Amino acid sequence: MSGVPGLAKKGRWLTALSTVAVFSGLAVAVTYAVAALSFPPGTRLAFGVLVGAVSVAFNVAGDVFEQRRLKTLRGLGDGTIAPRPQALAEAAREVSRSPDTSFGVVLVLLGGGAMLTALLWSLLSEVPRSTVLRVGFLGVAVAPLTAVMANLMSWPRVRVVLRELVAAGLPVDAAYAAVPARFELKPRLVLFAGVATLTPLLLVADMAVTRLGRALSPGGAGGLVPVLVLGGLVLLMVAACAWLVASVLSAPLAELAKETDRLARGEFGQLQLVPGEFELWAAAGGIALLEIELASTNRRVVDAASSIVASTGELSSGRGEHLSAAEEQSAALAATTATSEELARSARQIALNAQRVSELARGTLDAARAGKHSADAFTTAMQQVREGNQAIADSVVRLNKRVQQVGRIIEFINGIADKSDLLALNAELEGNKAGEVGRGFSLVAAEMRRLAESVMQSTAEIARLIEEIRDATNAAVMATEAGVKATDAGAGLAQRVGEGLARIVEFANLSSDAMQSISLATGQQQAGTDQLVASMADILNSTRAAADASRSMESTHAELLLVTKELDASVRTEVKA
Amino acid sequence: MTATDSVVEGVVLCRVGGDRLAVLAGDVVGVELPDGASPYAGRLFERVASIPADARLLRHEVAGLVVDALEVHAERLALMRVPEVMKWVVGGALMGFVQAAGSLWPVVSLPALSRHLGGQAGRARA
Amino acid sequence: MAELHRGHLVFSCGASLYAVPAETAAEVVTLPLLTRVPGAPVHLVGVFAHRGEVLPVVDLARLAGKPLDEAFKRAVLVRGASGAVALTATRVLGVSQLEGKQDRLGDSGLSAHLRGPARGPAGEVAVIDPEGFFDFLARGGA
C-alpha cells in the first residue's frame, strides 16, 4: 500500500531543521567555550569527546521523541493510514504542534546536555569548579535562542506540509477547523525579543569579564579572533531569527492580502489554504469562512438572478400568451354570448313546449283512463257476445240434429209415397187392361197416384227445404264457431288492450308527473339562462377590458425583461471576473 | 212360364273388377298363373284396367281366360234362361244366369267364349 | 198394331216421351242393382231377376244416341212374344189415350220401330212398336 505521495518522509523532513538549529547552537557554544574557557592541560580532548557524544545521543533521543508526536503524518506518508478527512485533520493537528515540540526538545536537550557535559567533564578531569559552572551556564544561555530558532525554522515547513494535506484531500475549512487558533503572537514576540536580546548580552558580558581577567593576568594575551567569531555567530543567529520572524509573519499576510483582494474582485469558489500561525491562522480561517459565506450568498444571488431571468422570460412569453389568450377568450366569449342568447331563446321555446307537452300528458292520462274504462266495458261485452254465440251454436247444433231426424222421416215418407205411386201406377195399368170393368179401379188408382205424387212433391219440397236448412245450419254452425273464435280472439285482444291501457294509464300518470317536473325545471332553466346571458355580457365586457390591460402590460413587461437580463448579465460577469 | 230349363252342378264364380261371371267347373282343366297369351275377361266388360298381379288363368285345353279372382261353387244351381234379345251376345257363349252368393251371375261357356275370343282375335289380326 | 184410342202407358226417358200399348206393358218396377253381362252392347245396361225371370234392361236414351248422366229409378216392363225387356224411364206419366198418326218415324235404327206423331196429355209421344222393337234388339240393336 502506497501512501500519499506528497507526505512521504515529511515527518523527518519537518523536524530536520531542529537538528540544524541544535548544531548551530552547539557551534556557538563550542566556539564560545574555546574562546572564553581556560582548559586545564589534557582536558580538551575529553571535553571534545563528551560534547560530541552527549550532543549526538541527545539529538537522537530528541528526534525519536519528535517523530513519535507525528505518528498520523508518518502513517499517511507510508500508506499505513488511509487518507480520510479525519486522519488528515489529525495529521494537521500533529503538524501544527510540531514547532512547539521542537522548541521544547531543543531547549531541554541543549540545557540538559550542557549540564550533563559539565558534570561528566568534572568527573573525568581535574577541572576548576568555576569552569564547570561556566560550561553549564553556557548551555542554559544558548538553549533558548537555539530553541526559538528551531521553532521559527519549523513554521515554513509546517506550512508546506499543511498545503500537502489539503492537496491530499483535507478540505480547507476542515483544516481551519482542525487546528485551533491560538492568540499568542504577542507573548511569542516578546519571548523572542527577550531571548534575542538577552543571549548575546549574556555571552558578550561573560566574554568581556573573561577577557578582562585574562588581560590582567600575566601572560594572558588573548587574541581578538575568537571574540569576533563568536560575536559574528551570535549576530548571525539573531539575524536569522529576526529574518525568520519577519518571513513567518509576512508570507501569510501577503497571501491573506491576495486572498482578500481576490474576494474583493468577487472570484469565489476555490478556497485557498493560507497557512499561518496564531492570529494569522485565525484571520486566515475567518477569511476562509467569509469566502464560504460569500460564495454561498453569491450562489443564491446568481440562482435568484437566473430565476428572475427565467421567470421574466416565462412571464414575457406568458404575457404574450395571456394577451393572445385574452383576445381569443374575448372572441370565444362573444361567440358564447351569442350562443347563450340562442340558448335562452331555445330555453324559452323548450319551456313553452314542455308546458304544452305537460298539458298533452295530462290529456293523454285522461284519455288513457277513459280508454281503459271503455276497454273493460268492451271486454265484458265481448264476454257476453261470446256466451251468446256459444248458446246460438248449441241451438244450431240441436236444430241440425232435429232437421236430420226430419230428413230421415221425410225419406221414409217419400219411400212409402214412391211405393204407393208404383202400386197405384200398376193398379191403373191393370185396371186399364181389365177394360170397362177395371175403369173404376183405374180411376181410384190414378187418384191414389196423384195423392202419392203430391206427397212426393211435398216431400221433395220438404227435402229441398231440409237441404236448405241443413246448408243454413251448417253455415250458422260455422259462423257461430267462427263467431265464438272471433269473440274469443276479441276478448283476448280486449283484455290485452285493457292491460295495455292500464300500463298506459300508469305511464301517462308517470309522464304527466314527469312533464310537470320538466315544465317546472325548464321554467327555472329559462330564468337561469336569462341570468347567464346577462352574466355573459358582463364577462365579455370585463374580458375586453382585461385584453386591453394585457396589451398595455405587455409593453411594460418587455421593458422589465430587458432590465432583468441586464441585471443577470451583470451578476454573472461580476462572478466570473 | 218357367224361367229355368236346366240345372248346373259346380260353377267357378269369377270376379273381374266390379263385375261377375261364372263358368262351368267341368270346362276348367286347371287354374294357372296368367301365361301372357290368354285373354283377360276385363275386356268383355270394356274395362281398360290392367291385369292384377294375383290374377288367375282358367285353363281350358289349349286356351283359357284370365280373371281377377275365383271361387268354386259346387252346389246344384238352377240355370236361368238367357233373354231372347241377348242370345247373340259373346257369340252365343252366354249360357244363362245363376243365383249364387246373393247375386246374379252370368254363366258363359268357356269353350265357346274361347272360340269367340279366338275368332275375334283372328278377325282383328286379319 | 194397337189403336191409338186404346190406352197407352206413357213415360219419359230424358227429354223424349215414349208410349207402349197398355196391353204390352206388364208392369212398372223400381230398378234394383243390375248385373252387367259380358260382351253386351252399351244400350243393354244389365239384367235383373224379376219373378224368377232374368230381364234385360234397355236404355232408350243410349239406344237413341242421347245418353243421360242420371241413373234410372224406374223401368217399364214390356212383354212381347219372345220375352220381356225393361225400358228405362225417367218418369212414368200413366195410362192415356193418344191422338194422331201411327206412321213410322224413321227408316233405320230405333226410329224405324217408333210410330207417330201422336199426342198425349203431356205432349207429343213416340209410340214403340213392340214386335219390331224386340226383333231389332235380337239383331243386336243395329
PDB file of N, CA, C and O in Angstrom, chain C residues 30-61:
ATOM      1  N   THR C  30    -139.460 -50.590 -59.854  1.00  0.00           N
ATOM      2  CA  THR C  30    -138.307 -49.822 -59.411  1.00  0.00           C
ATOM      3  C   THR C  30    -137.073 -50.667 -59.697  1.00  0.00           C
ATOM      4  O   THR C  30    -137.026 -51.824 -59.289  1.00  0.00           O
ATOM      5  N   LEU C  31    -136.152 -50.088 -60.414  1.00  0.00           N
ATOM      6  CA  LEU C  31    -134.982 -50.872 -60.822  1.00  0.00           C
ATOM      7  C   LEU C  31    -134.097 -51.222 -59.620  1.00  0.00           C
ATOM      8  O   LEU C  31    -133.739 -50.359 -58.832  1.00  0.00           O
ATOM      9  N   PRO C  32    -133.741 -52.520 -59.485  1.00  0.00           N
ATOM     10  CA  PRO C  32    -132.756 -52.889 -58.459  1.00  0.00           C
ATOM     11  C   PRO C  32    -131.328 -52.731 -58.999  1.00  0.00           C
ATOM     12  O   PRO C  32    -131.157 -52.193 -60.087  1.00  0.00           O
ATOM     13  N   LEU C  33    -130.353 -53.203 -58.175  1.00  0.00           N
ATOM     14  CA  LEU C  33    -128.974 -53.182 -58.651  1.00  0.00           C
ATOM     15  C   LEU C  33    -128.839 -54.157 -59.809  1.00  0.00           C
ATOM     16  O   LEU C  33    -129.288 -55.289 -59.729  1.00  0.00           O
ATOM     17  N   LEU C  34    -128.224 -53.706 -60.930  1.00  0.00           N
ATOM     18  CA  LEU C  34    -128.190 -54.541 -62.134  1.00  0.00           C
ATOM     19  C   LEU C  34    -126.900 -55.353 -62.195  1.00  0.00           C
ATOM     20  O   LEU C  34    -125.884 -54.968 -61.628  1.00  0.00           O
ATOM     21  N   THR C  35    -127.019 -56.484 -62.917  1.00  0.00           N
ATOM     22  CA  THR C  35    -125.849 -57.320 -63.190  1.00  0.00           C
ATOM     23  C   THR C  35    -125.444 -57.092 -64.623  1.00  0.00           C
ATOM     24  O   THR C  35    -126.265 -57.235 -65.542  1.00  0.00           O
ATOM     25  N   ARG C  36    -124.168 -56.676 -64.778  1.00  0.00           N
ATOM     26  CA  ARG C  36    -123.727 -56.430 -66.134  1.00  0.00           C
ATOM     27  C   ARG C  36    -123.413 -57.758 -66.817  1.00  0.00           C
ATOM     28  O   ARG C  36    -122.991 -58.720 -66.177  1.00  0.00           O
ATOM     29  N   VAL C  37    -123.619 -57.777 -68.124  1.00  0.00           N
ATOM     30  CA  VAL C  37    -123.451 -59.014 -68.892  1.00  0.00           C
ATOM     31  C   VAL C  37    -122.207 -58.864 -69.762  1.00  0.00           C
ATOM     32  O   VAL C  37    -122.069 -57.853 -70.467  1.00  0.00           O
ATOM     33  N   PRO C  38    -121.320 -59.877 -69.741  1.00  0.00           N
ATOM     34  CA  PRO C  38    -120.101 -59.759 -70.541  1.00  0.00           C
ATOM     35  C   PRO C  38    -120.399 -59.729 -72.047  1.00  0.00           C
ATOM     36  O   PRO C  38    -121.269 -60.461 -72.516  1.00  0.00           O
ATOM     37  N   GLY C  39    -119.729 -58.806 -72.756  1.00  0.00           N
ATOM     38  CA  GLY C  39    -119.860 -58.710 -74.206  1.00  0.00           C
ATOM     39  C   GLY C  39    -121.137 -58.049 -74.662  1.00  0.00           C
ATOM     40  O   GLY C  39    -121.407 -58.003 -75.866  1.00  0.00           O
ATOM     41  N   ALA C  40    -121.986 -57.460 -73.700  1.00  0.00           N
ATOM     42  CA  ALA C  40    -123.262 -56.859 -74.084  1.00  0.00           C
ATOM     43  C   ALA C  40    -123.029 -55.473 -74.675  1.00  0.00           C
ATOM     44  O   ALA C  40    -122.077 -54.791 -74.309  1.00  0.00           O
ATOM     45  N   PRO C  41    -123.901 -55.012 -75.655  1.00  0.00           N
ATOM     46  CA  PRO C  41    -123.786 -53.651 -76.161  1.00  0.00           C
ATOM     47  C   PRO C  41    -124.168 -52.637 -75.089  1.00  0.00           C
ATOM     48  O   PRO C  41    -124.771 -52.995 -74.081  1.00  0.00           O
ATOM     49  N   VAL C  42    -123.832 -51.328 -75.353  1.00  0.00           N
ATOM     50  CA  VAL C  42    -123.962 -50.299 -74.295  1.00  0.00           C
ATOM     51  C   VAL C  42    -125.422 -50.058 -73.919  1.00  0.00           C
ATOM     52  O   VAL C  42    -125.713 -49.679 -72.789  1.00  0.00           O
ATOM     53  N   HIS C  43    -126.376 -50.269 -74.878  1.00  0.00           N
ATOM     54  CA  HIS C  43    -127.778 -49.977 -74.507  1.00  0.00           C
ATOM     55  C   HIS C  43    -128.357 -51.071 -73.622  1.00  0.00           C
ATOM     56  O   HIS C  43    -129.367 -50.865 -72.970  1.00  0.00           O
ATOM     57  N   LEU C  44    -127.695 -52.244 -73.634  1.00  0.00           N
ATOM     58  CA  LEU C  44    -128.117 -53.289 -72.687  1.00  0.00           C
ATOM     59  C   LEU C  44    -127.325 -53.103 -71.405  1.00  0.00           C
ATOM     60  O   LEU C  44    -126.208 -53.603 -71.252  1.00  0.00           O
ATOM     61  N   VAL C  45    -127.886 -52.289 -70.534  1.00  0.00           N
ATOM     62  CA  VAL C  45    -127.093 -51.844 -69.368  1.00  0.00           C
ATOM     63  C   VAL C  45    -126.978 -52.944 -68.319  1.00  0.00           C
ATOM     64  O   VAL C  45    -126.189 -52.821 -67.388  1.00  0.00           O
ATOM     65  N   GLY C  46    -127.751 -53.999 -68.418  1.00  0.00           N
ATOM     66  CA  GLY C  46    -127.613 -55.062 -67.428  1.00  0.00           C
ATOM     67  C   GLY C  46    -128.884 -55.892 -67.376  1.00  0.00           C
ATOM     68  O   GLY C  46    -129.806 -55.695 -68.179  1.00  0.00           O
ATOM     69  N   VAL C  47    -128.844 -56.841 -66.428  1.00  0.00           N
ATOM     70  CA  VAL C  47    -130.028 -57.682 -66.231  1.00  0.00           C
ATOM     71  C   VAL C  47    -130.381 -57.694 -64.756  1.00  0.00           C
ATOM     72  O   VAL C  47    -129.558 -57.338 -63.914  1.00  0.00           O
ATOM     73  N   PHE C  48    -131.607 -58.064 -64.471  1.00  0.00           N
ATOM     74  CA  PHE C  48    -132.004 -58.294 -63.074  1.00  0.00           C
ATOM     75  C   PHE C  48    -133.049 -59.411 -63.050  1.00  0.00           C
ATOM     76  O   PHE C  48    -133.748 -59.625 -64.057  1.00  0.00           O
ATOM     77  N   ALA C  49    -133.107 -60.119 -61.945  1.00  0.00           N
ATOM     78  CA  ALA C  49    -134.053 -61.225 -61.830  1.00  0.00           C
ATOM     79  C   ALA C  49    -135.379 -60.680 -61.292  1.00  0.00           C
ATOM     80  O   ALA C  49    -135.376 -59.954 -60.294  1.00  0.00           O
ATOM     81  N   HIS C  50    -136.435 -60.998 -61.987  1.00  0.00           N
ATOM     82  CA  HIS C  50    -137.749 -60.485 -61.564  1.00  0.00           C
ATOM     83  C   HIS C  50    -138.772 -61.592 -61.726  1.00  0.00           C
ATOM     84  O   HIS C  50    -138.999 -62.062 -62.860  1.00  0.00           O
ATOM     85  N   ARG C  51    -139.308 -61.996 -60.578  1.00  0.00           N
ATOM     86  CA  ARG C  51    -140.325 -63.058 -60.552  1.00  0.00           C
ATOM     87  C   ARG C  51    -139.781 -64.303 -61.286  1.00  0.00           C
ATOM     88  O   ARG C  51    -140.449 -64.874 -62.191  1.00  0.00           O
ATOM     89  N   GLY C  52    -138.563 -64.730 -60.955  1.00  0.00           N
ATOM     90  CA  GLY C  52    -137.973 -65.952 -61.490  1.00  0.00           C
ATOM     91  C   GLY C  52    -137.483 -65.843 -62.923  1.00  0.00           C
ATOM     92  O   GLY C  52    -137.136 -66.834 -63.551  1.00  0.00           O
ATOM     93  N   GLU C  53    -137.451 -64.671 -63.434  1.00  0.00           N
ATOM     94  CA  GLU C  53    -137.060 -64.475 -64.821  1.00  0.00           C
ATOM     95  C   GLU C  53    -135.949 -63.424 -64.871  1.00  0.00           C
ATOM     96  O   GLU C  53    -135.966 -62.478 -64.104  1.00  0.00           O
ATOM     97  N   VAL C  54    -135.014 -63.663 -65.792  1.00  0.00           N
ATOM     98  CA  VAL C  54    -133.943 -62.673 -65.971  1.00  0.00           C
ATOM     99  C   VAL C  54    -134.399 -61.685 -67.030  1.00  0.00           C
ATOM    100  O   VAL C  54    -134.728 -62.093 -68.161  1.00  0.00           O
ATOM    101  N   LEU C  55    -134.440 -60.405 -66.609  1.00  0.00           N
ATOM    102  CA  LEU C  55    -134.920 -59.385 -67.535  1.00  0.00           C
ATOM    103  C   LEU C  55    -133.751 -58.485 -67.961  1.00  0.00           C
ATOM    104  O   LEU C  55    -133.039 -57.957 -67.107  1.00  0.00           O
ATOM    105  N   PRO C  56    -133.603 -58.305 -69.285  1.00  0.00           N
ATOM    106  CA  PRO C  56    -132.593 -57.344 -69.733  1.00  0.00           C
ATOM    107  C   PRO C  56    -133.139 -55.918 -69.622  1.00  0.00           C
ATOM    108  O   PRO C  56    -134.330 -55.700 -69.807  1.00  0.00           O
ATOM    109  N   VAL C  57    -132.285 -54.970 -69.301  1.00  0.00           N
ATOM    110  CA  VAL C  57    -132.688 -53.558 -69.165  1.00  0.00           C
ATOM    111  C   VAL C  57    -132.126 -52.818 -70.366  1.00  0.00           C
ATOM    112  O   VAL C  57    -130.915 -52.868 -70.624  1.00  0.00           O
ATOM    113  N   VAL C  58    -133.021 -52.150 -71.093  1.00  0.00           N
ATOM    114  CA  VAL C  58    -132.624 -51.426 -72.310  1.00  0.00           C
ATOM    115  C   VAL C  58    -132.704 -49.922 -72.021  1.00  0.00           C
ATOM    116  O   VAL C  58    -133.744 -49.420 -71.589  1.00  0.00           O
ATOM    117  N   ASP C  59    -131.601 -49.232 -72.261  1.00  0.00           N
ATOM    118  CA  ASP C  59    -131.571 -47.786 -72.042  1.00  0.00           C
ATOM    119  C   ASP C  59    -131.948 -47.124 -73.359  1.00  0.00           C
ATOM    120  O   ASP C  59    -131.158 -47.111 -74.326  1.00  0.00           O
ATOM    121  N   LEU C  60    -133.194 -46.581 -73.422  1.00  0.00           N
ATOM    122  CA  LEU C  60    -133.695 -45.964 -74.647  1.00  0.00           C
ATOM    123  C   LEU C  60    -132.861 -44.729 -75.031  1.00  0.00           C
ATOM    124  O   LEU C  60    -132.675 -44.450 -76.220  1.00  0.00           O
ATOM    125  N   ALA C  61    -132.357 -44.009 -74.026  1.00  0.00           N
ATOM    126  CA  ALA C  61    -131.566 -42.818 -74.315  1.00  0.00           C
ATOM    127  C   ALA C  61    -130.286 -43.182 -75.039  1.00  0.00           C
ATOM    128  O   ALA C  61    -129.901 -42.541 -76.021  1.00  0.00           O
TER     129      ALA C  61
END
